[in-house]
CSV table of C-alpha atoms and ligand atoms in Angstrom, one decimal:
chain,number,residue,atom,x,y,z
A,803,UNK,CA,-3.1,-21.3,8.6
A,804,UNK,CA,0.1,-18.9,8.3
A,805,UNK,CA,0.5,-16.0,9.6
A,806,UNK,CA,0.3,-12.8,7.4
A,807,UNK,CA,1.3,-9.0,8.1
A,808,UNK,CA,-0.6,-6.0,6.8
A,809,UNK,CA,1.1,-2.9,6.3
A,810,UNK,CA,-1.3,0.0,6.9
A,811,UNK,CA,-1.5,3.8,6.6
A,812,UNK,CA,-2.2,6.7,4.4
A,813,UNK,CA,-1.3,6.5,0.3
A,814,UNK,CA,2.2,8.4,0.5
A,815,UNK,CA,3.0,7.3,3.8
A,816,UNK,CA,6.1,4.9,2.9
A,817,UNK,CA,4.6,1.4,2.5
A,818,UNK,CA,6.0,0.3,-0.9
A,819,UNK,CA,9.7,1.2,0.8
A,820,UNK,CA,9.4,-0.2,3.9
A,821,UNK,CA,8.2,-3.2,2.4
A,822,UNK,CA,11.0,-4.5,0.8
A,823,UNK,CA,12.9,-4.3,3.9
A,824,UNK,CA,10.3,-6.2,5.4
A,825,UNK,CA,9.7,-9.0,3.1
A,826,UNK,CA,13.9,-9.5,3.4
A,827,UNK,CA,13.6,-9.6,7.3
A,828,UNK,CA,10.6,-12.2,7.3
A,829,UNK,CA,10.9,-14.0,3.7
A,830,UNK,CA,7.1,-13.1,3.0
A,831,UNK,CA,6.0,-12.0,-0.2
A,832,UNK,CA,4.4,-9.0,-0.8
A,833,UNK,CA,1.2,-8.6,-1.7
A,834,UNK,CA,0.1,-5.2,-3.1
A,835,UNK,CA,-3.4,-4.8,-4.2
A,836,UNK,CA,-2.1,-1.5,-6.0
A,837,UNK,CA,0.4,-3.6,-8.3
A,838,UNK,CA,-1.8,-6.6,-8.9
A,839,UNK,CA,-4.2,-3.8,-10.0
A,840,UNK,CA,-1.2,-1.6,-12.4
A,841,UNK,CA,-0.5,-5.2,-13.3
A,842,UNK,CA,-3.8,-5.9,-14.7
A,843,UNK,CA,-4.0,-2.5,-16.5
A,844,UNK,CA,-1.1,-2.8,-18.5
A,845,UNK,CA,-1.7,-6.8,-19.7
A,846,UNK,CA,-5.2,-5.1,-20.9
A,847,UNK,CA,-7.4,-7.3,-18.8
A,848,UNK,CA,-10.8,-6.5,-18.4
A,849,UNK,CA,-10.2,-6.8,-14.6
A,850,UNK,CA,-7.6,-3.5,-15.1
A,851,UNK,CA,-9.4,-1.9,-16.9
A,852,UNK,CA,-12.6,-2.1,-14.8
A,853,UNK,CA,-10.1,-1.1,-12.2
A,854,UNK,CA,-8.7,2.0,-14.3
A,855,UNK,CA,-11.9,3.9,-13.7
A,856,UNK,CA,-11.3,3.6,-9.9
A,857,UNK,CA,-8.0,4.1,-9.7
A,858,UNK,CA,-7.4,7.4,-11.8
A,859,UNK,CA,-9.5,9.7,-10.1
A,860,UNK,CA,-8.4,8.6,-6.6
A,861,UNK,CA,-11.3,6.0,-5.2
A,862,UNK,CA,-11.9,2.6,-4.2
A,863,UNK,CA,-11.8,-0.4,-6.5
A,864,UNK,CA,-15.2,-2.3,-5.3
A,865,UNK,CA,-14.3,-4.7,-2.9
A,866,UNK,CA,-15.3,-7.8,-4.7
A,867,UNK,CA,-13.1,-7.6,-7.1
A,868,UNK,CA,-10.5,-6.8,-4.7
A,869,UNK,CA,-11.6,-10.2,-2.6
A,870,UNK,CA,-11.3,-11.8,-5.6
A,871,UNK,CA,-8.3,-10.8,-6.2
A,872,UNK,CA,-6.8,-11.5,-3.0
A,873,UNK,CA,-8.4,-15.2,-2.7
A,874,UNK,CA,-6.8,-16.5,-5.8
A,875,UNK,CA,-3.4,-14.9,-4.8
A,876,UNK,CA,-3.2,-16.7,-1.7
A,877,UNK,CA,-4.0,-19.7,-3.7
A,878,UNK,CA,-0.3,-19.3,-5.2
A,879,UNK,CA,2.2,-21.6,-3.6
A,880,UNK,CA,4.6,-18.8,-2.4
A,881,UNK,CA,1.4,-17.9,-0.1
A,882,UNK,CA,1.4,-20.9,2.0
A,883,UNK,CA,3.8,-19.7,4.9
A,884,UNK,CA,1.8,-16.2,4.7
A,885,UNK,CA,2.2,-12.9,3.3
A,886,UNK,CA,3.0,-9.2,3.7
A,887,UNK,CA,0.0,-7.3,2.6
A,888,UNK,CA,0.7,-3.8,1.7
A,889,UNK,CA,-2.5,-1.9,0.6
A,890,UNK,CA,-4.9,-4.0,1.6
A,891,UNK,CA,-6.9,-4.4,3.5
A,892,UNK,CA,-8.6,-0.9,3.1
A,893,UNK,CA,-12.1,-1.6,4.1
A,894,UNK,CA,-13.8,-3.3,7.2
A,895,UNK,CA,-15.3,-5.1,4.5
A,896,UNK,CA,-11.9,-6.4,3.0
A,897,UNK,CA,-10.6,-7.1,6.5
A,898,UNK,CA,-13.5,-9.6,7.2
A,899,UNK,CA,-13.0,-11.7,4.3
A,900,UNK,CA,-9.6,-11.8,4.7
A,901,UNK,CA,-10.4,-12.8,8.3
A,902,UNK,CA,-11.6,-16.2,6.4
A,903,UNK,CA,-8.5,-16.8,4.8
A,904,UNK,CA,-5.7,-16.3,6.0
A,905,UNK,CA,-4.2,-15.4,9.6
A,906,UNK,CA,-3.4,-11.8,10.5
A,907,UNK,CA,-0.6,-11.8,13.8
A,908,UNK,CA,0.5,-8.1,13.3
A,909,UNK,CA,-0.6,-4.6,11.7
A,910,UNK,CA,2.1,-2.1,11.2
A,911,UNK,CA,0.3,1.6,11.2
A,912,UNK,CA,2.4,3.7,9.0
A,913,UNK,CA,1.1,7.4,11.0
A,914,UNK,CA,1.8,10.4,8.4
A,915,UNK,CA,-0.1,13.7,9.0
A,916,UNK,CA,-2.2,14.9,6.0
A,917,UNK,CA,0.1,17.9,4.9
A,918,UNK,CA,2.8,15.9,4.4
A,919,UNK,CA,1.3,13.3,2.1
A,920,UNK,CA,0.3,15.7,-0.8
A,921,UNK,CA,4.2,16.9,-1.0
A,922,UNK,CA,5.0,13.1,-1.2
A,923,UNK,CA,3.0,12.4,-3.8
A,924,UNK,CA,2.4,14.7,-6.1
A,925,UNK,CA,6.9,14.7,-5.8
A,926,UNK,CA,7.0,10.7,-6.5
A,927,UNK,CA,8.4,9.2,-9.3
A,928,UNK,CA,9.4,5.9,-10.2
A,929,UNK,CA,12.0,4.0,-12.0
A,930,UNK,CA,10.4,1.9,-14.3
A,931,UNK,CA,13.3,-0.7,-15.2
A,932,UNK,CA,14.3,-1.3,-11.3
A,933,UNK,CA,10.8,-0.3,-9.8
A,934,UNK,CA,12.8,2.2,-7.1
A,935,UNK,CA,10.9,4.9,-6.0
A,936,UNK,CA,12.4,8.3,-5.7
A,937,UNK,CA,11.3,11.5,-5.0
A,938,UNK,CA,12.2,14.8,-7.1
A,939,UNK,CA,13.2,16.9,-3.7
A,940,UNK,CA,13.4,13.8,-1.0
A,941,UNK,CA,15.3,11.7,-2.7
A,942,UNK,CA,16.5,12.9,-6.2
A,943,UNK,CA,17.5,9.6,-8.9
A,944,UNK,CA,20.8,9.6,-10.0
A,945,UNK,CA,21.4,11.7,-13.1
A,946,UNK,CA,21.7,9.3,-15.5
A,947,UNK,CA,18.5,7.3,-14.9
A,948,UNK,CA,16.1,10.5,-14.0
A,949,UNK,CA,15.3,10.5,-17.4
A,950,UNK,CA,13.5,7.5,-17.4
A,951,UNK,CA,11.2,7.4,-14.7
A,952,UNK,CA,7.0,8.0,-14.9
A,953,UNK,CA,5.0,9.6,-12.6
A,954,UNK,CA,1.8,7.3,-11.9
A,955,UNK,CA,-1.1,9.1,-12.9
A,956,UNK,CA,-3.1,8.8,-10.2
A,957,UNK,CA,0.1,11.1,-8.6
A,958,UNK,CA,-1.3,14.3,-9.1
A,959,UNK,CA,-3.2,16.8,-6.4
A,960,UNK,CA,-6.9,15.8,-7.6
A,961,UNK,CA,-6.7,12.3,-7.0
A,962,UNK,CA,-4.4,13.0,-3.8
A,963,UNK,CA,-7.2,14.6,-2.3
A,964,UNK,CA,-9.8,12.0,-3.0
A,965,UNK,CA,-7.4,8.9,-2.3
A,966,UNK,CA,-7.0,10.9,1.2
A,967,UNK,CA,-10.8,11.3,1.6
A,968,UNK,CA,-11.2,7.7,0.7
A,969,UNK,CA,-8.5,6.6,3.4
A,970,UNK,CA,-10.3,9.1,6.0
A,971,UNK,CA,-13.6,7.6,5.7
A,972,UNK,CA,-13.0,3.8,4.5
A,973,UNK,CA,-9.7,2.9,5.7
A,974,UNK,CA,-8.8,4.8,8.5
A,975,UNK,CA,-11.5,2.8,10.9
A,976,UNK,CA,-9.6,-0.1,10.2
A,977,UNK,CA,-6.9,0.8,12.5
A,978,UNK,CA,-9.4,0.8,15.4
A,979,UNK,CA,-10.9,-2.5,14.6
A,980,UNK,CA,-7.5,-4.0,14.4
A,981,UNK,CA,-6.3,-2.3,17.7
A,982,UNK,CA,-9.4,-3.9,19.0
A,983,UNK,CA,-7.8,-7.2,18.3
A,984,UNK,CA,-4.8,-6.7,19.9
A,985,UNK,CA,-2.7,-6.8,16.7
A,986,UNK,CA,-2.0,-3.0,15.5
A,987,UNK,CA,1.2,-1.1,16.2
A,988,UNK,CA,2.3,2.4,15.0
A,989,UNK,CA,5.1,4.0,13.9
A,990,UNK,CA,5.9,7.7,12.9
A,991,UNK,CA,6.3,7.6,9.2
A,992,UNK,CA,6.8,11.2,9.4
A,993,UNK,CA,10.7,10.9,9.4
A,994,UNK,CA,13.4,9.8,7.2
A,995,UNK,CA,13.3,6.0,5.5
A,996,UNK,CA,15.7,4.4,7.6
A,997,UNK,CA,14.3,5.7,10.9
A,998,UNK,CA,10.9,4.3,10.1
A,999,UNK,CA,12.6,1.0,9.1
A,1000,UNK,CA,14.6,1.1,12.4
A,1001,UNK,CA,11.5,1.1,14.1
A,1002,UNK,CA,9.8,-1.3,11.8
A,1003,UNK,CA,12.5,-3.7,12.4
A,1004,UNK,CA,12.2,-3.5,16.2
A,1005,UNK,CA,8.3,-4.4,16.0
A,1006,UNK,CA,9.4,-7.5,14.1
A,1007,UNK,CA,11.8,-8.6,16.6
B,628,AMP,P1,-1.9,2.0,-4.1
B,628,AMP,O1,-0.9,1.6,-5.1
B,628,AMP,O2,-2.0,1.0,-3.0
B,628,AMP,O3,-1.9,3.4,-3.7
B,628,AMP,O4,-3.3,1.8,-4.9
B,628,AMP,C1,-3.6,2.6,-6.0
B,628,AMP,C2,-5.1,2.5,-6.3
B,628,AMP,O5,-5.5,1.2,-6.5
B,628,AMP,C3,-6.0,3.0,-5.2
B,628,AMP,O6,-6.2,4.5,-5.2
B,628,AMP,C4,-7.3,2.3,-5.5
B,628,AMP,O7,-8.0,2.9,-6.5
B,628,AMP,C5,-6.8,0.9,-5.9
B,628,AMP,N1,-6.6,0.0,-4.8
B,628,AMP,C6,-5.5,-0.6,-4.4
B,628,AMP,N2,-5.7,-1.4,-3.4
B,628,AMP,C7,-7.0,-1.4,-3.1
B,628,AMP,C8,-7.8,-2.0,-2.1
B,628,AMP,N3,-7.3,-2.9,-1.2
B,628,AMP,N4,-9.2,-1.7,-2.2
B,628,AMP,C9,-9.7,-0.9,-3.1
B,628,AMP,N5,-9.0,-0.2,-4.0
B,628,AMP,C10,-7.6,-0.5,-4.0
């Protein structure tokens, strides 16, 4: 089997960013549970729409569906030589089946302190014709686009606070049962984009 990457850490913490870097330094897809989910939604499928109920208010999408999800992705041929995952796995539940499928050589902790990840959020917007995620004091869009981009709806400080209890007490163990492995590394996501690249990029080397 190939070998896959998860990228890990907190909702806010920088994953969907630093993965595109990462899928052009290793040629791995990325696989976001969180976008095969938005995905779903807006095609109308009764999968997304199950999902909906999760997702707005902040908690987990059972994991079955999520497994199910995840099996038939790695089914697709773009799969074979492994994948970045970014979002999943977010249960020790999740991290065990995918155990069965696929190889996992290295998990990248994202670290981002609590405080910080409301800010991120609830300030996140997103270009919906280019997908580039901005944020309305970090990283202002150009003028003429920054009337076009949506704020995700589950971007607000409710379902902040309930996505970070979920991550405290259902995803955040993961790190340790990956460290047991030998496979997790940190980095400080709590600095600018292209220092938490830079030391992305030196993990991968
Ligand atoms: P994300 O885009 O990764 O922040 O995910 C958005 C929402 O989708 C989460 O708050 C969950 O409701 C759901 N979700 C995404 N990935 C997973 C997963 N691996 N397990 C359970 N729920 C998930």
């Amino acid at each position: 089997m190939s070998e896959s990457i998860v990228l890990f850490g907190p909702p806010g913490a920088g994953k969907g960013t630093q993965a595109e870097a990462i899928v052009n330094a290793t040629g791995k897809p990325q696989v976001s549970t969180g976008d095969m989910l938005r995905a779903a939604l807006n095609a109308g499928t009764t999968l997304g729409l199950e999902a909906k109920k999760y997702m707005d208010v902040g908690e987990l999408v059972p994991d079955e569906v999520i497994i199910g999800l995840i099996a038939d992705r790695m089914q697709e041929d773009d799969a074979c030589d492994g994948v970045l995952f970014d979002g999943f796995p977010r249960t020790i539940i999740q991290a065990e089946a995918l155990a069965k499928i696929a190889v996992v050589t290295l998990v990248i902790s994202i670290e981002v302190p609590d405080e910080s990840i409301v800010e991120r959020i609830v300030g996140r917007r997103m270009d919906p014709e280019t997908g580039e995620i901005y944020h309305v004091n970090f990283r202002p869009a150009p003028s003429d686009i920054s009337s076009r981009l949506i704020q995700r709806k589950d971007d607000n400080e409710e379902a902040v606070r309930t996505r970070l209890v979920a991550y405290h007490s259902q995803t955040a163990p993961l790190a340790e049962w990956y460290d047991q492995r030998g496979i997790l590394k940190t980095v400080n996501g709590n600095q600018g984009m292209a220092e938490v690249g830079a030391e992305i990029s030196q993990l991968l080397d």
